[in-house]
CSV table of C-alpha atoms in Angstrom, one decimal:
chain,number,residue,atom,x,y,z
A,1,UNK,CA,0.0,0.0,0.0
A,2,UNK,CA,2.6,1.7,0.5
A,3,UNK,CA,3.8,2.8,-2.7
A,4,UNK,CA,0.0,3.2,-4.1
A,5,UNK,CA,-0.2,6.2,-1.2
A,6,UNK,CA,3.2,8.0,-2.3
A,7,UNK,CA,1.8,7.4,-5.7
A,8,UNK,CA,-1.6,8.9,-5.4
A,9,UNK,CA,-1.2,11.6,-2.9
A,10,UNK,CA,-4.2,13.2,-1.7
A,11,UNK,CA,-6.4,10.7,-3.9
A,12,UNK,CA,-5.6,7.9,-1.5
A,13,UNK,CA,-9.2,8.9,0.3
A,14,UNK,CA,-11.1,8.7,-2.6
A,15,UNK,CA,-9.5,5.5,-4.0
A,16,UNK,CA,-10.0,4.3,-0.4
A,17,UNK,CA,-13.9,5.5,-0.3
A,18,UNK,CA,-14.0,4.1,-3.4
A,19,UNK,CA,-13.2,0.3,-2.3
A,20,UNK,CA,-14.8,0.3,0.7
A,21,UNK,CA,-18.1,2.0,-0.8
A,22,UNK,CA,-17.9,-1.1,-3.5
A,23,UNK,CA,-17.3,-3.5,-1.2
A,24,UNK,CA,-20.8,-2.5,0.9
A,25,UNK,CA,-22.4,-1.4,-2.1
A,26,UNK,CA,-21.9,-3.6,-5.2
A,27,UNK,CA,-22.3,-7.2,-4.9
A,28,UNK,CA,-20.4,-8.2,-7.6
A,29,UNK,CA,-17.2,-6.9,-5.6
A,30,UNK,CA,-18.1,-8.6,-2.2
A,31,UNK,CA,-14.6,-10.3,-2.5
A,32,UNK,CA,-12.9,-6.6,-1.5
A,33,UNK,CA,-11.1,-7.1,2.1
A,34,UNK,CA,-12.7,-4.1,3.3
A,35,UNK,CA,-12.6,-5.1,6.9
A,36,UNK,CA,-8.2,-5.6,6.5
A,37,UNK,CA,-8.3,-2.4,4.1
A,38,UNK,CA,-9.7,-0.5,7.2
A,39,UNK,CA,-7.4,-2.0,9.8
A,40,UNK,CA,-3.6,-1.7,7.5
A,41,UNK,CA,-4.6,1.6,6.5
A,42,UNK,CA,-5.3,2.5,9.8
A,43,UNK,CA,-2.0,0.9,10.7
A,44,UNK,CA,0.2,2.8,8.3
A,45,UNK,CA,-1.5,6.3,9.0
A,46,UNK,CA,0.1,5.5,12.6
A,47,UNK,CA,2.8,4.3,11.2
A,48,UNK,CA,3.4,7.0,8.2
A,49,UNK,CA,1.9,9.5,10.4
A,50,UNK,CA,2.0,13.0,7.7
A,51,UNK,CA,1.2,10.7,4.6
A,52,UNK,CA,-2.5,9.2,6.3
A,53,UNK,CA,-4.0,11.0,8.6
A,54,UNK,CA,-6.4,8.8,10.9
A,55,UNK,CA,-8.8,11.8,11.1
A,56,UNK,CA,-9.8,11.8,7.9
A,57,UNK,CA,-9.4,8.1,7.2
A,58,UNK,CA,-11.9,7.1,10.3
A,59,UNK,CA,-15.4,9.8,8.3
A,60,UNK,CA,-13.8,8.2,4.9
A,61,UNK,CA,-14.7,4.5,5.7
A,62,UNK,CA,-17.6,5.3,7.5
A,63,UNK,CA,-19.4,7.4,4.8
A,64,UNK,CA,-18.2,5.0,2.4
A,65,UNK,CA,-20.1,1.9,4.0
A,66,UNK,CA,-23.1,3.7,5.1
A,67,UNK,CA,-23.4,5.4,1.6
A,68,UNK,CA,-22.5,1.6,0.1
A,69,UNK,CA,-25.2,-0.2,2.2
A,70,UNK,CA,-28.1,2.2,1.8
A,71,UNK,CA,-27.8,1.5,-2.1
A,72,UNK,CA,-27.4,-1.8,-1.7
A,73,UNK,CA,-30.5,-1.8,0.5
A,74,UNK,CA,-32.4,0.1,-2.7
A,75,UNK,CA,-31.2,-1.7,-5.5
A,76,UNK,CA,-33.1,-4.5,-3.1
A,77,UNK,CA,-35.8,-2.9,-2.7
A,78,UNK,CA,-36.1,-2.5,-6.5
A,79,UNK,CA,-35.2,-6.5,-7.1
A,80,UNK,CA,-38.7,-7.7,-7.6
A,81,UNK,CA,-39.2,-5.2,-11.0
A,82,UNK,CA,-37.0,-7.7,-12.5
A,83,UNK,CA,-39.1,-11.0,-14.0
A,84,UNK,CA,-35.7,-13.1,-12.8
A,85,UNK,CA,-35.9,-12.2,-9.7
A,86,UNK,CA,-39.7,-13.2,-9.7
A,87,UNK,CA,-38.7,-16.6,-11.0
A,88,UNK,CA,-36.2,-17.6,-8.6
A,89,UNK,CA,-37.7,-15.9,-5.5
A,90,UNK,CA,-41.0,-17.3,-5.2
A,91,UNK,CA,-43.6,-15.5,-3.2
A,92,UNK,CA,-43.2,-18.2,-0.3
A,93,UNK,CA,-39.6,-17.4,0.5
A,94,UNK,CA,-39.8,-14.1,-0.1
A,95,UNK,CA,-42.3,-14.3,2.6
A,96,UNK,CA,-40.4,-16.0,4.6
A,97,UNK,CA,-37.6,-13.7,4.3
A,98,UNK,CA,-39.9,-10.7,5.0
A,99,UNK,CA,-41.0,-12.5,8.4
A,100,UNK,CA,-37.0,-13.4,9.9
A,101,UNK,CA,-36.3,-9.4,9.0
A,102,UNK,CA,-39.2,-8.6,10.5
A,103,UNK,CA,-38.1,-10.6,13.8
A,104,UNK,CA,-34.0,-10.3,13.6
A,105,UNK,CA,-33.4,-7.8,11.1
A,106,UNK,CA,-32.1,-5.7,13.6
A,107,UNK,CA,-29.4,-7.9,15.0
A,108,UNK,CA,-28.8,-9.3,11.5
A,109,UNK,CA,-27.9,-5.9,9.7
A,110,UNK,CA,-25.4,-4.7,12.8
A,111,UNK,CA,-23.6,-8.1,13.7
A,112,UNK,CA,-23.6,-9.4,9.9
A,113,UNK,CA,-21.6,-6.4,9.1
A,114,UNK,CA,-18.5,-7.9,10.9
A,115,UNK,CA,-18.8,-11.1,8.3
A,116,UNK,CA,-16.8,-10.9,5.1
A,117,UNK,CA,-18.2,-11.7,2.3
A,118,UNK,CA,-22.0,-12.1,4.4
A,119,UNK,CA,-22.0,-8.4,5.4
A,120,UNK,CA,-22.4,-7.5,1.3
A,121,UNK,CA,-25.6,-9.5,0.6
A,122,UNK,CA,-27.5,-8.6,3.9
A,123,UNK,CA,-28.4,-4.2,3.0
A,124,UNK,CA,-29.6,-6.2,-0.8
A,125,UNK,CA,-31.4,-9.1,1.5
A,126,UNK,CA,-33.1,-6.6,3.8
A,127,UNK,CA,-34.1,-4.1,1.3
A,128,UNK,CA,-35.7,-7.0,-1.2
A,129,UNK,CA,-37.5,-8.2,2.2
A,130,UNK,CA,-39.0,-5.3,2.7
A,131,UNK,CA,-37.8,-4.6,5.8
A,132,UNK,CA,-38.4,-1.1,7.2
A,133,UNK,CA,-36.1,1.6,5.9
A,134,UNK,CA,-36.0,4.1,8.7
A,135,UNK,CA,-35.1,0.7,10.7
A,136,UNK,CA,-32.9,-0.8,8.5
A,137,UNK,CA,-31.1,2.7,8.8
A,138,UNK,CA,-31.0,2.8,12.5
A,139,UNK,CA,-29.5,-0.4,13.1
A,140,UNK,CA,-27.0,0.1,9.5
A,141,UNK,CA,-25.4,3.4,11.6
A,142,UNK,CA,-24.8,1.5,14.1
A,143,UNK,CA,-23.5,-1.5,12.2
A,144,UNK,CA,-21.2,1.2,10.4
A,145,UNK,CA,-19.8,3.2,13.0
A,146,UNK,CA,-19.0,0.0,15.4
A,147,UNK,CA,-17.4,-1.6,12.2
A,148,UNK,CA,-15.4,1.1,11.0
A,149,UNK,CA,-14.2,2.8,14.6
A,150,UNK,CA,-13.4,-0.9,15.8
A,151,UNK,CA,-11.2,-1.8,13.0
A,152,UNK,CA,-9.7,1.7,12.5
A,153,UNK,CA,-8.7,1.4,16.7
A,154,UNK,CA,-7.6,-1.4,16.6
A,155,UNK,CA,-5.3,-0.6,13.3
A,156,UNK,CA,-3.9,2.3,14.4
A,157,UNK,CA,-2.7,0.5,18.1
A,158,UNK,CA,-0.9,-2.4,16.3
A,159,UNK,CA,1.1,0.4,14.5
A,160,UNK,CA,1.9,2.4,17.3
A,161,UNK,CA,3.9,-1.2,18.5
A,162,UNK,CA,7.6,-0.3,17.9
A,163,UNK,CA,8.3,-4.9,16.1
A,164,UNK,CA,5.5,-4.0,14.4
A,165,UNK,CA,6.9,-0.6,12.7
A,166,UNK,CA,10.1,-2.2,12.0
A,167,UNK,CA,8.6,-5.3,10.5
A,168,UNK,CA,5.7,-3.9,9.2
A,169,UNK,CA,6.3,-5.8,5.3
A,170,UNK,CA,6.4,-9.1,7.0
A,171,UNK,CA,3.8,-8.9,9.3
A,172,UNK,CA,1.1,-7.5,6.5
A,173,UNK,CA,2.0,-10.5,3.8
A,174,UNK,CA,1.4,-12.8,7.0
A,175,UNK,CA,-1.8,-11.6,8.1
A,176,UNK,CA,-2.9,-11.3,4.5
A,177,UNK,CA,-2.4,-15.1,3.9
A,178,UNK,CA,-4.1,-15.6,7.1
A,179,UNK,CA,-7.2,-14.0,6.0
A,180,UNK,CA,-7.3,-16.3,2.8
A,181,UNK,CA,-7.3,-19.2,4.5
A,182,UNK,CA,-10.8,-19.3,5.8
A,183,UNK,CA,-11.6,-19.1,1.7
A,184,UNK,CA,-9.2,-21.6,0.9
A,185,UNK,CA,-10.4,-24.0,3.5
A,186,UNK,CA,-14.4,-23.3,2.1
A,187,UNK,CA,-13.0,-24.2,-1.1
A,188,UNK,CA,-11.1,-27.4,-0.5
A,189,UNK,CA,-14.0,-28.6,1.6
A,190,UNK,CA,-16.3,-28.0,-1.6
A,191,UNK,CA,-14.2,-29.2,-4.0
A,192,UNK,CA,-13.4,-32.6,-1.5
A,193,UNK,CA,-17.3,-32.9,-1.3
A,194,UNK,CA,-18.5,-32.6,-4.9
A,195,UNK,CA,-15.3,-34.9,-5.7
A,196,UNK,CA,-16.9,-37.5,-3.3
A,197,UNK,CA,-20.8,-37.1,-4.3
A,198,UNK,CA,-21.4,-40.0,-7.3
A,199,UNK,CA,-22.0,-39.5,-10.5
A,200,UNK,CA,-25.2,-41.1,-11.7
C-alpha cells in the first residue's frame, strides 16, 4: 500500500472511499477485504503519520459503508421489478424472508456487518424483504460506525507497536495469507465434497 499512497497523494481517500463504498455497495465486488483495508490503513496512517491522517481516514470508511449499504438496501428494494428475480424468488420465500427481518433484522444488519463476504448480501437481502427503511437505517449506523471505529482502533494500536513498525512488510504478507485461509479451506472442503458425491 505503500507505494500506491506516495503514488496517489491526496487521492488515496477517494481510492480508499471508493473500495470500501464497492465493497458494501456492489455485490459483484463482495470479494474486497474491506474489513483488513480499514485495519492496514489505519496501521500505516500510525505508522506513516503526515502521509495518512487517521482523522480523515476514520469519516472516509464510514461514509463510504453507510453510503455503500443504503444503495445496496435500494437496489433490493427494486429486485422484484425484474421478472428473474420473480422466477427464482417465489412468493413463499420471499415471505419468509420478510417474516426473519421482521423478527431479527435488527441484529442481522449490525452483527452481519462484521462477516466478510455475508455483510455484502444482507443491506440487498433486507431491502428486497421489505424490511423497514428508517429501521434498516438505524441499526445500519450503528453496524457502520461500530465496524469502522473498531477496526480503524484497533489498526492504528498495532502500528503504534515499535516490532510492528520495524517489520511492518512481514507482518502485513502474514496476516494477509491468514485472512485467505478461511476461503481456501471453504474451497477445499467444496471441491473434497463434490469430488466424493457419485456420478449417476
Amino acid at each position: 500500500m505503500t507505494p500506491m499512497i506516495d503514488m496517489l497523494g491526496g487521492w488515496i481517500y477517494l481510492t480508499l472511499f471508493a473500495l470500501v463504498f464497492m465493497e458494501t455497495g456492489l455485490v459483484v465486488f463482495a470479494f474486497l477485504p474491506g474489513e483488513s483495508l480499514i485495519f492496514f490503513a489505519s496501521t500505516l496512517a500510525a505508522i506513516t503519520g503526515s502521509t495518512l491522517d487517521i482523522r480523515i481516514l476514520i469519516p472516509v470508511f464510514f461514509f463510504a459503508a453507510l453510503i455503500g449499504d443504503t444503495v445496496n438496501f435500494e437496489i433490493g428494494r427494486n429486485l422484484h421489478r425484474l421478472p428473474l428475480f420473480r422466477r427464482l424468488i417465489s412468493a413463499e420465500k420471499l415471505a419468509k424472508a420478510q417474516r426473519f427481518f421482521d423478527k431479527h433484522g435488527g441484529k442481522t444488519v449490525v452483527f452481519g456487518r462484521f462477516i466478510p463476504l455475508i455483510r455484502t448480501f444482507i443491506p440487498l437481502i433486507s431491502g428486497s424483504a421489505k424490511m423497514n427503511y428508517k429501521r434498516f437505517s438505524i441499526y445500519n449506523l450503528l453496524g457502520v460506525l461500530l465496524w469502522v471505529t473498531s477496526g480503524s482502533s484497533l489498526g492504528y494500536f498495532f502500528g503504534q507497536i515499535d516490532y510492528v513498525q520495524e517489520h511492518f512488510s512481514l507482518i502485513f504478507i502474514g496476516l494477509a495469507a491468514l485472512t485467505a485461509v478461511p476461503g481456501l479451506i471453504m474451497f477445499l472442503y467444496r471441491f473434497m465434497k463434490d469430488r466424493a458425491t457419485p456420478n449417476y
